[in-house]
Short mmCIF file of C-alpha atoms in Angstrom, two decimals:
data_model
loop_
_atom_site.label_atom_id
_atom_site.label_comp_id
_atom_site.label_asym_id
_atom_site.label_seq_id
_atom_site.Cartn_x
_atom_site.Cartn_y
_atom_site.Cartn_z
CA LYS K 568 -73.30 -12.26 -12.26
CA LYS K 569 -70.95 -11.52 -9.33
CA ARG K 570 -69.91 -14.20 -6.93
CA PRO K 571 -70.77 -13.69 -3.22
CA ALA K 572 -67.14 -12.86 -2.39
CA GLU K 573 -67.13 -10.10 -5.05
CA GLU K 574 -70.46 -8.72 -3.80
CA SER K 575 -69.12 -8.73 -0.25
CA ALA K 576 -65.99 -6.83 -1.35
CA ASP K 577 -68.17 -4.28 -3.19
CA ASN K 578 -70.39 -3.85 -0.13
CA THR K 579 -67.36 -3.35 2.11
CA ALA K 580 -65.96 -0.72 -0.27
CA ASN K 581 -69.32 1.07 -0.38
CA ARG K 582 -69.58 1.07 3.42
CA LYS K 583 -66.09 2.58 3.66
CA LYS K 584 -67.06 5.31 1.17
CA SER K 585 -70.23 6.03 3.13
CA LYS K 586 -68.32 6.16 6.40
CA ASN K 587 -65.78 8.59 4.93
CA LYS K 588 -68.62 10.79 3.67
CA ALA K 589 -70.27 10.65 7.09
CA GLU K 590 -67.04 11.71 8.78
CA THR K 591 -67.06 15.00 6.88
CA ALA K 592 -70.13 17.22 6.90
CA VAL K 593 -70.51 20.31 4.81
CA ILE K 594 -72.00 23.28 6.62
CA SER K 595 -73.07 26.27 4.59
CA SER K 596 -73.08 29.72 6.13
CA GLY K 597 -73.66 32.77 4.01
CA SER K 598 -71.44 32.59 0.97
CA GLU K 599 -68.82 30.42 2.63
CA THR K 600 -68.83 26.66 2.76
CA GLU K 601 -66.76 25.03 5.46
CA GLN K 602 -65.91 21.41 5.97
CA THR K 603 -66.13 20.24 9.52
CA ASN K 604 -65.24 16.92 11.04
CA ASP K 605 -67.31 14.97 13.54
CA ASP K 606 -65.50 16.54 16.53
CA ASP K 607 -66.35 20.03 15.27
CA ILE K 608 -69.97 19.04 14.76
CA GLU K 609 -70.07 17.60 18.27
CA GLN K 610 -68.64 20.84 19.66
CA GLN K 611 -71.20 22.90 17.72
CA LEU K 612 -73.96 20.72 19.15
CA LYS K 613 -72.58 21.27 22.65
CA ALA K 614 -72.56 25.03 22.04
CA TRP K 615 -76.15 24.88 20.79
CA ILE K 616 -77.25 23.02 23.94
CA LEU K 617 -75.41 25.53 26.15
CA THR K 618 -77.16 28.35 24.29
CA GLU K 619 -80.57 26.73 24.75
CA ASP K 620 -79.87 26.25 28.46
CA GLY K 621 -78.81 29.90 28.63
CA ASN K 622 -82.08 30.90 26.95
CA VAL K 623 -84.06 29.04 29.63
CA LEU K 624 -82.11 30.75 32.40
CA TYR K 625 -82.55 34.12 30.70
CA ARG K 626 -86.32 33.65 30.55
CA GLN K 627 -86.25 32.78 34.26
CA GLY K 628 -84.51 36.08 34.99
CA LYS K 629 -81.23 34.36 35.89
CA TYR K 630 -79.12 36.66 33.75
CA THR K 631 -75.73 36.01 35.33
CA GLU K 632 -76.13 32.25 34.92
CA ALA K 633 -77.41 32.71 31.37
CA LEU K 634 -74.39 34.86 30.58
CA ASN K 635 -72.07 32.07 31.74
CA PHE K 636 -73.76 29.58 29.42
CA TYR K 637 -73.71 32.03 26.50
CA GLN K 638 -70.03 32.78 27.06
CA GLU K 639 -69.10 29.10 27.18
CA ALA K 640 -71.02 28.52 23.94
CA LEU K 641 -69.22 31.45 22.30
CA ASP K 642 -65.81 30.17 23.42
CA ILE K 643 -66.54 26.79 21.84
CA LEU K 644 -67.84 28.30 18.61
CA LEU K 645 -64.83 30.59 18.27
CA LYS K 646 -62.52 27.57 18.42
CA VAL K 647 -64.56 25.65 15.85
CA LEU K 648 -65.76 28.37 13.49
CA GLY K 649 -63.35 31.27 13.85
CA ASN K 650 -64.29 34.90 14.34
CA HIS K 651 -66.52 35.54 11.33
CA HIS K 652 -69.51 33.22 11.33
CA GLU K 653 -73.23 33.82 11.76
CA ASP K 654 -73.27 31.66 14.92
CA ILE K 655 -70.57 33.87 16.47
CA ALA K 656 -72.79 36.88 15.78
CA ARG K 657 -75.79 35.16 17.35
CA SER K 658 -73.81 34.21 20.46
CA SER K 659 -72.42 37.72 20.78
CA PHE K 660 -75.95 39.10 20.52
CA ASN K 661 -77.16 36.72 23.28
CA ILE K 662 -74.33 37.86 25.52
CA GLY K 663 -75.27 41.47 24.83
CA CYS K 664 -78.86 40.77 25.83
CA ALA K 665 -77.79 39.17 29.11
CA LEU K 666 -75.50 42.11 29.84
CA LYS K 667 -78.28 44.59 29.08
CA ALA K 668 -80.60 42.75 31.46
CA GLN K 669 -77.94 43.23 34.15
CA HIS K 670 -77.79 46.96 33.37
CA LYS K 671 -74.25 46.61 31.97
CA TYR K 672 -75.10 48.84 29.07
CA GLU K 673 -71.63 49.72 27.76
CA GLU K 674 -70.62 46.06 27.62
CA ALA K 675 -73.97 45.17 26.03
CA ILE K 676 -73.51 47.77 23.31
CA LYS K 677 -70.03 46.42 22.52
CA MET K 678 -71.38 42.90 22.12
CA HIS K 679 -74.30 44.04 19.97
CA GLU K 680 -71.95 46.08 17.78
CA LYS K 681 -69.69 43.04 17.43
CA ALA K 682 -72.70 40.93 16.42
CA LEU K 683 -73.81 43.52 13.86
CA LYS K 684 -70.33 43.83 12.36
CA ILE K 685 -70.06 40.05 11.93
CA ARG K 686 -73.56 39.77 10.44
CA LEU K 687 -72.83 42.53 7.93
CA LYS K 688 -69.56 40.87 6.94
CA VAL K 689 -70.99 37.36 6.67
CA LEU K 690 -74.49 38.05 5.40
CA GLY K 691 -74.10 41.43 3.72
CA ASN K 692 -76.24 44.57 3.87
CA ARG K 693 -79.19 43.15 1.98
CA HIS K 694 -79.81 40.04 4.09
CA GLN K 695 -83.17 40.05 5.82
#
């Protein structure tokens, strides 16, 4: 049987291991697995909130404001995830939708093409 001091040392070591595991999250996207730290996760959460706010504005017909939120979300995600990630494709698609709603068709097409190219690269042709 372990003495209390030994149990306490074991508990402290286990807490440190748990904390280290908590500091690194594994996010799976397509065939790639990326390790992200807490700051990256926090930034991704911020981008998700900005996107949701943009969606509300879009549904209210406030396309210019929505576009600003979508663009800020994309800027954050590009820094955290790089150019080729499903979330980058989704953000690019949202921007394209806001541009289309503003009758900026050429810009909208470019963003939708960018989204499609990323999705094909990340998810492949057979993804549904």
